[in-house]
Short mmCIF file of C-alpha atoms and ligand atoms in Angstrom, two decimals:
data_model
loop_
_atom_site.label_atom_id
_atom_site.label_comp_id
_atom_site.label_asym_id
_atom_site.label_seq_id
_atom_site.Cartn_x
_atom_site.Cartn_y
_atom_site.Cartn_z
CA UNK A 25 20.61 -67.79 43.25
CA UNK A 26 20.38 -64.53 45.16
CA UNK A 27 23.30 -62.12 44.81
CA UNK A 28 23.69 -61.89 48.57
CA UNK A 29 22.34 -64.40 51.03
CA UNK A 30 22.79 -63.99 54.76
CA UNK A 31 21.92 -67.09 56.76
CA UNK A 32 21.54 -67.29 60.55
CA UNK A 33 24.13 -64.58 61.19
CA UNK A 34 24.95 -64.04 64.87
CA UNK A 35 27.42 -61.39 66.04
CA UNK A 36 28.36 -60.76 69.67
CA UNK A 37 30.48 -58.26 71.57
CA UNK A 38 32.28 -59.57 74.62
CA UNK A 39 32.10 -56.53 76.89
CA UNK A 40 32.99 -56.18 80.56
CA UNK A 41 29.29 -56.07 81.38
CA UNK A 42 28.57 -59.27 79.50
CA UNK A 43 27.95 -60.65 76.03
CA UNK A 44 26.03 -58.23 73.80
CA UNK A 45 24.25 -60.18 71.07
CA UNK A 46 24.07 -57.37 68.52
CA UNK A 47 22.90 -59.53 65.61
CA UNK A 48 20.86 -62.57 66.49
CA UNK A 49 20.22 -65.32 63.98
CA UNK A 50 19.61 -62.92 61.10
CA UNK A 51 18.73 -64.11 57.61
CA UNK A 52 17.90 -62.16 54.45
CA UNK A 53 18.64 -62.09 50.76
CA UNK A 54 19.28 -59.34 48.24
CA UNK A 55 18.78 -59.92 44.54
CA UNK A 56 20.97 -58.47 41.82
CA UNK A 57 20.15 -54.79 41.35
CA UNK A 58 17.62 -54.81 44.19
CA UNK A 59 17.22 -51.88 46.58
CA UNK A 60 16.90 -53.35 50.04
CA UNK A 61 16.07 -51.16 53.04
CA UNK A 62 17.03 -51.93 56.64
CA UNK A 63 15.15 -49.96 59.30
CA UNK A 64 14.91 -50.03 63.05
CA UNK A 65 15.61 -47.97 66.15
CA UNK A 66 19.07 -47.00 67.28
CA UNK A 67 20.96 -50.04 68.56
CA UNK A 68 18.90 -52.56 66.55
CA UNK A 69 22.04 -53.99 64.93
CA UNK A 70 21.89 -52.34 61.51
CA UNK A 71 25.49 -51.11 61.39
CA UNK A 72 26.90 -54.27 62.94
CA UNK A 73 25.13 -56.27 60.21
CA UNK A 74 26.65 -54.01 57.55
CA UNK A 75 30.15 -54.26 58.98
CA UNK A 76 29.81 -58.04 59.14
CA UNK A 77 29.24 -58.15 55.38
CA UNK A 78 32.68 -56.62 54.93
CA UNK A 79 34.15 -58.70 57.77
CA UNK A 80 35.03 -55.50 59.58
CA UNK A 81 33.89 -56.55 63.05
CA UNK A 82 36.71 -55.92 65.46
CA UNK A 83 37.50 -57.17 68.93
CA UNK A 84 35.69 -57.45 71.34
CA UNK A 85 33.21 -58.29 68.58
CA UNK A 86 32.99 -61.68 66.94
CA UNK A 87 30.96 -63.19 64.14
CA UNK A 88 29.78 -66.28 66.00
CA UNK A 89 28.00 -68.21 63.31
CA UNK A 90 26.15 -68.05 60.05
CA UNK A 91 26.88 -67.67 56.37
CA UNK A 92 27.29 -64.63 54.17
CA UNK A 93 27.04 -65.88 50.60
CA UNK A 94 28.02 -63.61 47.75
CA UNK A 95 27.07 -65.40 44.55
CA UNK A 96 27.04 -68.58 46.60
CA UNK A 97 30.50 -68.13 48.09
CA UNK A 98 30.75 -67.78 51.84
CA UNK A 99 32.65 -64.66 52.87
CA UNK A 100 33.06 -66.06 56.35
CA UNK A 101 35.12 -68.95 54.97
CA UNK A 102 37.44 -66.78 52.89
CA UNK A 103 41.00 -65.81 53.72
CA UNK A 104 41.73 -62.19 54.66
CA UNK A 105 43.29 -61.51 51.27
CA UNK A 106 40.25 -62.93 49.48
CA UNK A 107 38.01 -60.65 51.55
CA UNK A 108 40.18 -57.64 50.69
CA UNK A 109 39.55 -58.40 47.02
CA UNK A 110 35.83 -58.20 47.66
CA UNK A 111 35.84 -55.07 49.80
CA UNK A 112 35.41 -51.94 47.72
CA UNK A 113 35.42 -54.05 44.62
CA UNK A 114 32.30 -56.23 44.82
CA UNK A 115 30.85 -54.86 48.05
CA UNK A 116 31.31 -51.14 48.69
CA UNK A 117 30.17 -49.11 51.65
CA UNK A 118 29.14 -45.51 52.26
CA UNK A 119 29.13 -44.33 55.86
CA UNK A 120 26.96 -41.71 57.49
CA UNK A 121 29.80 -39.28 57.79
CA UNK A 122 31.62 -38.57 54.53
CA UNK A 123 34.60 -37.23 56.41
CA UNK A 124 35.51 -40.61 57.84
CA UNK A 125 35.81 -41.99 54.31
CA UNK A 126 37.99 -39.19 52.96
CA UNK A 127 41.62 -38.75 53.84
CA UNK A 128 42.27 -35.06 54.55
CA UNK A 129 45.85 -35.11 53.23
CA UNK A 130 45.08 -36.33 49.70
CA UNK A 131 43.07 -34.54 47.06
CA UNK A 132 39.60 -35.83 46.27
CA UNK A 133 40.73 -36.88 42.81
CA UNK A 134 43.83 -38.71 44.01
CA UNK A 135 41.78 -40.77 46.44
CA UNK A 136 39.24 -41.90 43.89
CA UNK A 137 41.90 -42.55 41.25
CA UNK A 138 43.89 -44.57 43.78
CA UNK A 139 40.83 -46.74 44.52
CA UNK A 140 40.34 -47.31 40.80
CA UNK A 141 43.99 -48.22 40.26
CA UNK A 142 43.96 -50.51 43.26
CA UNK A 143 40.90 -52.48 42.20
CA UNK A 144 40.88 -52.22 38.44
CA UNK A 145 43.90 -52.51 36.28
CA UNK A 146 44.02 -48.87 35.17
CA UNK A 147 47.15 -46.85 34.51
CA UNK A 148 47.53 -43.41 36.03
CA UNK A 149 46.16 -41.45 33.11
CA UNK A 150 43.11 -43.68 32.62
CA UNK A 151 42.35 -43.66 36.34
CA UNK A 152 42.46 -39.87 36.29
CA UNK A 153 40.13 -39.69 33.32
CA UNK A 154 37.69 -42.15 34.85
CA UNK A 155 37.74 -40.19 38.12
CA UNK A 156 36.88 -36.93 36.40
CA UNK A 157 34.09 -38.70 34.53
CA UNK A 158 32.73 -40.04 37.83
CA UNK A 159 32.97 -36.70 39.63
CA UNK A 160 31.03 -35.23 36.77
CA UNK A 161 28.46 -38.03 37.00
CA UNK A 162 27.85 -37.39 40.70
CA UNK A 163 27.21 -33.74 39.93
CA UNK A 164 30.46 -32.02 40.91
CA UNK A 165 30.67 -28.96 38.66
CA UNK A 166 33.96 -28.27 36.92
CA UNK A 167 35.16 -31.75 37.81
CA UNK A 168 38.50 -31.42 36.05
CA UNK A 169 39.56 -28.57 38.32
CA UNK A 170 37.90 -29.88 41.46
CA UNK A 171 39.97 -33.07 41.04
CA UNK A 172 42.83 -31.32 42.82
CA UNK A 173 40.75 -29.98 45.72
CA UNK A 174 41.30 -31.33 49.21
CA UNK A 175 38.29 -32.67 51.14
CA UNK A 176 38.03 -29.53 53.30
CA UNK A 177 37.47 -27.48 50.14
CA UNK A 178 34.27 -29.45 49.47
CA UNK A 179 30.94 -28.77 51.21
CA UNK A 180 29.33 -31.62 53.17
CA UNK A 181 27.01 -32.48 50.30
CA UNK A 182 29.85 -32.44 47.79
CA UNK A 183 31.98 -34.63 50.05
CA UNK A 184 29.16 -37.16 50.18
CA UNK A 185 28.92 -37.00 46.36
CA UNK A 186 32.66 -37.69 46.16
CA UNK A 187 32.26 -40.64 48.52
CA UNK A 188 29.48 -42.01 46.33
CA UNK A 189 31.77 -41.61 43.31
CA UNK A 190 34.49 -43.51 45.13
CA UNK A 191 32.10 -46.26 46.23
CA UNK A 192 30.76 -46.73 42.72
CA UNK A 193 34.13 -46.33 40.99
CA UNK A 194 34.77 -50.07 40.87
CA UNK A 195 31.22 -50.90 39.82
CA UNK A 196 30.41 -53.01 42.91
CA UNK A 197 27.64 -55.64 42.91
CA UNK A 198 26.39 -54.40 46.28
CA UNK A 199 26.54 -50.93 47.75
CA UNK A 200 25.90 -50.69 51.48
CA UNK A 201 24.81 -47.21 52.46
CA UNK A 202 24.67 -46.72 56.23
CA UNK A 203 22.62 -43.60 56.97
CA UNK A 204 24.27 -41.85 54.02
CA UNK A 205 22.39 -38.59 54.37
CA UNK A 206 21.71 -37.97 58.05
CA UNK A 207 24.58 -35.49 58.32
CA UNK A 208 23.09 -33.36 55.53
CA UNK A 209 20.35 -30.76 55.38
CA UNK A 210 16.98 -31.80 53.94
CA UNK A 211 17.46 -30.28 50.49
CA UNK A 212 20.91 -31.78 50.04
CA UNK A 213 19.62 -35.09 51.38
CA UNK A 214 16.93 -35.26 48.71
CA UNK A 215 19.46 -34.53 45.97
CA UNK A 216 21.91 -37.13 47.22
CA UNK A 217 19.17 -39.76 47.44
CA UNK A 218 18.08 -38.99 43.88
CA UNK A 219 21.66 -39.32 42.79
CA UNK A 220 22.09 -42.65 44.57
CA UNK A 221 18.93 -43.94 42.98
CA UNK A 222 19.87 -42.81 39.45
CA UNK A 223 23.41 -44.11 39.57
CA UNK A 224 22.62 -47.46 41.13
CA UNK A 225 19.87 -47.93 38.54
CA UNK A 226 22.30 -47.05 35.80
CA UNK A 227 25.03 -49.38 37.09
CA UNK A 228 22.48 -52.03 38.15
CA UNK A 229 24.00 -52.02 41.63
CA UNK A 230 22.17 -53.74 44.49
CA UNK A 231 21.82 -51.45 47.51
CA UNK A 232 21.47 -52.22 51.19
CA UNK A 233 20.21 -48.91 52.52
CA UNK A 234 20.27 -48.46 56.28
CA UNK A 235 18.13 -45.70 57.71
CA UNK A 236 15.64 -44.91 60.40
CA UNK A 237 13.70 -42.74 58.01
CA UNK A 238 10.75 -44.66 56.58
CA UNK A 239 10.18 -41.90 54.05
CA UNK A 240 13.61 -42.55 52.57
CA UNK A 241 12.81 -46.26 52.36
CA UNK A 242 9.55 -45.58 50.53
CA UNK A 243 11.35 -43.44 48.04
CA UNK A 244 14.21 -45.73 47.25
CA UNK A 245 13.61 -49.34 48.21
CA UNK A 246 11.97 -52.39 46.68
CA UNK A 247 11.99 -54.48 49.84
CA UNK A 248 12.50 -53.73 53.50
CA UNK A 249 13.68 -55.55 56.59
CA UNK A 250 12.64 -54.22 59.97
CA UNK A 251 15.12 -54.99 62.75
CA UNK A 252 14.53 -55.06 66.46
CA UNK A 253 17.07 -56.08 69.11
CA UNK A 254 19.37 -57.74 66.59
CA UNK A 255 16.65 -59.73 64.85
CA UNK A 256 14.59 -59.30 61.73
CA UNK A 257 10.99 -58.90 62.89
CA UNK A 258 9.46 -58.26 59.48
CA UNK A 259 10.53 -58.52 55.85
CA UNK A 260 8.29 -57.27 53.09
CA UNK A 261 8.08 -55.55 49.74
CA UNK A 262 7.86 -51.84 50.47
CA UNK A 263 4.16 -51.49 49.48
CA UNK A 264 3.12 -54.32 51.79
CA UNK A 265 5.10 -52.81 54.64
CA UNK A 266 3.31 -49.49 54.33
CA UNK A 267 -0.19 -50.65 53.53
CA UNK A 268 -0.33 -53.91 55.43
CA UNK A 269 2.32 -54.09 58.15
CA UNK A 270 2.11 -57.38 60.05
CA UNK A 271 4.40 -57.10 63.04
CA UNK A 272 3.22 -54.91 65.94
CA UNK A 273 6.61 -53.19 65.95
CA UNK A 274 6.27 -52.28 62.27
CA UNK A 275 2.77 -51.02 62.97
CA UNK A 276 4.25 -48.89 65.74
CA UNK A 277 6.92 -47.51 63.42
CA UNK A 278 4.29 -46.67 60.82
CA UNK A 279 2.15 -44.85 63.35
CA UNK A 280 5.14 -42.76 64.29
CA UNK A 281 5.36 -41.23 60.82
CA UNK A 282 3.71 -37.83 60.98
CA UNK A 283 0.63 -37.62 58.82
CA UNK A 284 0.41 -35.43 55.75
CA UNK A 285 -1.31 -32.24 56.87
CA UNK A 286 -0.65 -33.03 60.50
CA UNK A 287 0.93 -29.79 61.53
CA UNK A 288 1.15 -30.67 65.19
CA UNK A 289 4.74 -31.61 64.52
CA UNK A 290 4.24 -34.43 66.95
CA UNK A 291 5.93 -37.63 66.09
CA UNK A 292 4.25 -40.46 67.91
CA UNK A 293 6.80 -42.82 69.27
CA UNK A 294 6.50 -46.32 70.56
CA UNK A 295 6.49 -46.22 74.35
CA UNK A 296 9.43 -47.86 76.08
CA UNK A 297 12.85 -48.64 74.71
CA UNK A 298 14.77 -51.52 73.23
CA UNK A 299 15.83 -54.18 75.69
CA UNK A 300 19.33 -54.58 77.03
CA UNK A 301 21.04 -56.84 74.50
CA UNK A 302 23.06 -58.54 77.23
CA UNK A 303 19.93 -59.80 78.87
CA UNK A 304 17.07 -59.88 76.38
CA UNK A 305 13.63 -60.78 77.70
CA UNK A 306 12.44 -64.35 77.39
CA UNK A 307 9.88 -65.10 74.70
CA UNK A 308 9.44 -62.37 72.12
CA UNK A 309 11.98 -59.59 72.65
CA UNK A 310 9.32 -56.99 71.74
CA UNK A 311 6.76 -58.24 74.26
CA UNK A 312 7.47 -55.64 76.98
CA UNK A 313 6.47 -52.88 74.55
CA UNK A 314 3.86 -54.71 72.54
CA UNK A 315 0.28 -53.50 73.01
CA UNK A 316 -0.98 -56.93 71.94
CA UNK A 317 1.31 -59.08 74.09
CA UNK A 318 -0.27 -62.04 75.82
CA UNK A 319 1.06 -64.49 78.33
CA UNK A 320 2.40 -66.81 75.62
CA UNK A 321 4.56 -63.98 74.24
CA UNK A 322 6.50 -63.77 77.49
CA UNK A 323 7.45 -67.46 77.25
CA UNK A 324 7.68 -68.56 73.63
CA UNK A 325 10.12 -67.07 71.18
CA UNK A 326 8.42 -66.61 67.82
CA UNK A 327 10.13 -67.59 64.60
CA UNK A 328 9.92 -65.89 61.24
CA UNK A 329 6.69 -66.93 59.57
CA UNK A 330 5.42 -66.37 56.03
CA UNK A 331 2.50 -63.99 56.28
CA UNK A 332 1.97 -62.86 52.69
CA UNK A 333 -1.64 -63.25 51.64
CA UNK A 334 -3.24 -63.63 48.27
CA UNK A 335 -1.77 -65.32 45.21
CA UNK A 336 0.00 -62.18 44.09
CA UNK A 337 1.48 -61.31 47.44
CA UNK A 338 5.23 -61.26 47.24
CA UNK A 339 7.30 -62.52 50.10
CA UNK A 340 6.28 -61.05 53.42
CA UNK A 341 7.25 -62.56 56.73
CA UNK A 342 6.98 -61.59 60.39
CA UNK A 343 8.35 -62.81 63.67
CA UNK A 344 5.27 -62.80 65.88
CA UNK A 345 3.44 -65.56 67.72
CA UNK A 346 0.22 -64.38 66.16
CA UNK A 347 1.32 -65.98 62.94
CA UNK A 348 2.86 -69.21 64.13
CA UNK A 349 0.65 -72.06 63.10
CA UNK A 350 -0.21 -73.57 66.43
CA UNK A 351 -1.07 -70.26 68.01
CA UNK A 352 -2.71 -68.66 65.04
CA UNK A 353 -6.07 -68.47 66.70
CA UNK A 354 -4.72 -68.30 70.20
CA UNK A 355 -3.92 -64.65 70.54
CA UNK A 356 -6.64 -63.42 68.29
CA UNK A 357 -5.46 -59.88 67.84
CA UNK A 358 -5.87 -58.06 64.63
CA UNK A 359 -2.78 -56.09 63.85
CA UNK A 360 -4.23 -53.19 62.01
CA UNK A 361 -4.12 -49.48 62.15
CA UNK A 362 -7.40 -47.74 62.79
CA UNK A 363 -6.74 -44.67 60.75
CA UNK A 364 -6.21 -44.63 57.05
CA UNK A 365 -2.53 -45.37 56.76
CA UNK A 366 -2.37 -44.16 53.19
CA UNK A 367 -2.58 -40.60 54.48
CA UNK A 368 0.84 -41.11 55.94
CA UNK A 369 2.46 -42.90 53.07
CA UNK A 370 5.08 -40.73 51.42
CA UNK A 371 4.38 -39.46 47.91
CA UNK A 372 6.26 -42.07 45.96
CA UNK A 373 3.97 -44.90 46.99
CA UNK A 374 0.86 -43.10 45.76
CA UNK A 375 -0.13 -44.17 42.30
N1 ATP B 6 32.42 -52.21 69.59
C1 ATP B 6 31.32 -52.52 70.28
N2 ATP B 6 31.41 -52.94 71.56
C2 ATP B 6 30.31 -53.27 72.26
N3 ATP B 6 29.05 -53.21 71.79
C3 ATP B 6 28.89 -52.79 70.53
C4 ATP B 6 30.01 -52.42 69.70
N4 ATP B 6 29.54 -52.05 68.49
C5 ATP B 6 28.19 -52.18 68.55
N5 ATP B 6 27.80 -52.63 69.78
C6 ATP B 6 26.43 -52.88 70.22
O1 ATP B 6 25.73 -53.57 69.23
C7 ATP B 6 24.38 -53.14 69.19
C8 ATP B 6 23.98 -52.80 67.77
O2 ATP B 6 24.68 -51.65 67.36
P1 ATP B 6 24.55 -51.02 65.92
O3 ATP B 6 25.62 -50.01 65.81
O4 ATP B 6 24.53 -52.09 64.90
O5 ATP B 6 23.12 -50.33 65.98
P2 ATP B 6 22.37 -49.54 64.80
O6 ATP B 6 21.12 -50.28 64.51
O7 ATP B 6 23.31 -49.30 63.68
O8 ATP B 6 22.00 -48.18 65.55
P3 ATP B 6 22.05 -46.65 65.01
O9 ATP B 6 20.73 -46.43 64.34
O10 ATP B 6 22.19 -45.85 66.26
O11 ATP B 6 23.21 -46.51 64.09
C9 ATP B 6 24.25 -51.97 70.16
O12 ATP B 6 23.69 -52.45 71.36
C10 ATP B 6 25.68 -51.57 70.38
O13 ATP B 6 25.83 -51.06 71.67
MG1 MG B 7 24.22 -47.62 62.90
#
């Protein structure tokens, strides 16, 4: 059984302009200890998916249907108090902006110790000791003294380290990290990502890492889900995604990574923008931007199809008519990138 299994999740926002289907029939699984990346343009539904896992969708939003199984138990069927037991304890979350997670009126140490006391049955002294140990583990120098610092006395990078310490303090099964480093400079970002990787390896924590940086995914993740307009359009092990992307949108994302040695500083982007989620196009929601789109794509909505090839290929699937059985030879396009993609693949994927 997978640690986390999301089945047919649909989440809508009832706005004055109409119903925004932010997450549309989304399914994926995360195994114990697995690092799972979620990528896609702004507005694709990444954060709404994450908030759904913690049942933090607020009005006018509503989780319409689906299942969110944690060790086989459906979070959507639990009472509020049962969900509170899971939040922070079995599923923890790190947000983009560390400041939102830290309360300015309590010291860093008090906040982490409080989380530990709340979730684990520690007394005050043990919680304090554990907190200092954690602050030390996330690389805060002189942790014993910094325990009594207020958030504003920490730099942005140190605040994010403290938030990571807090998130990991209860040894969660799943850590959701929603753009955890975008507020930081590049050097700090690299250090924080290394830290996340080391600690989650050490604690055997599964990670759902949300980002629009494919380089970050390559560095950290085992598997990736590409989202577009609330749907998964491709799921693949990270190597397959980089070397053999199947969905035209993934191919587009890959081509927008600047090449090594390409000093033009020009990031190719996919022309057009994501559709209005109140009124998504008929057929495939990517068809208006797809260079391969044919007439059938404007009418028929593709479903997620297994596309992995070869006996050793691990699970890879894509939502594109090209791969649906009855149309397999109908469209006849070859989704491939002309240039040598490996030139663009970030260092970690090179052997
Ligand atoms: N409270 C809300 N009310 C109305 N619409 C919302 C609300 N929250 C999210 N949405 C809509 O849901 C869609 C998905 O939003 P989401 O925040 O999940 O995108 P995202 O993939 O996380 O984007 P980003 O990369 O910018 O963080 C967007 O169209 C957004 O406008
Ligand atoms: Mg987001």
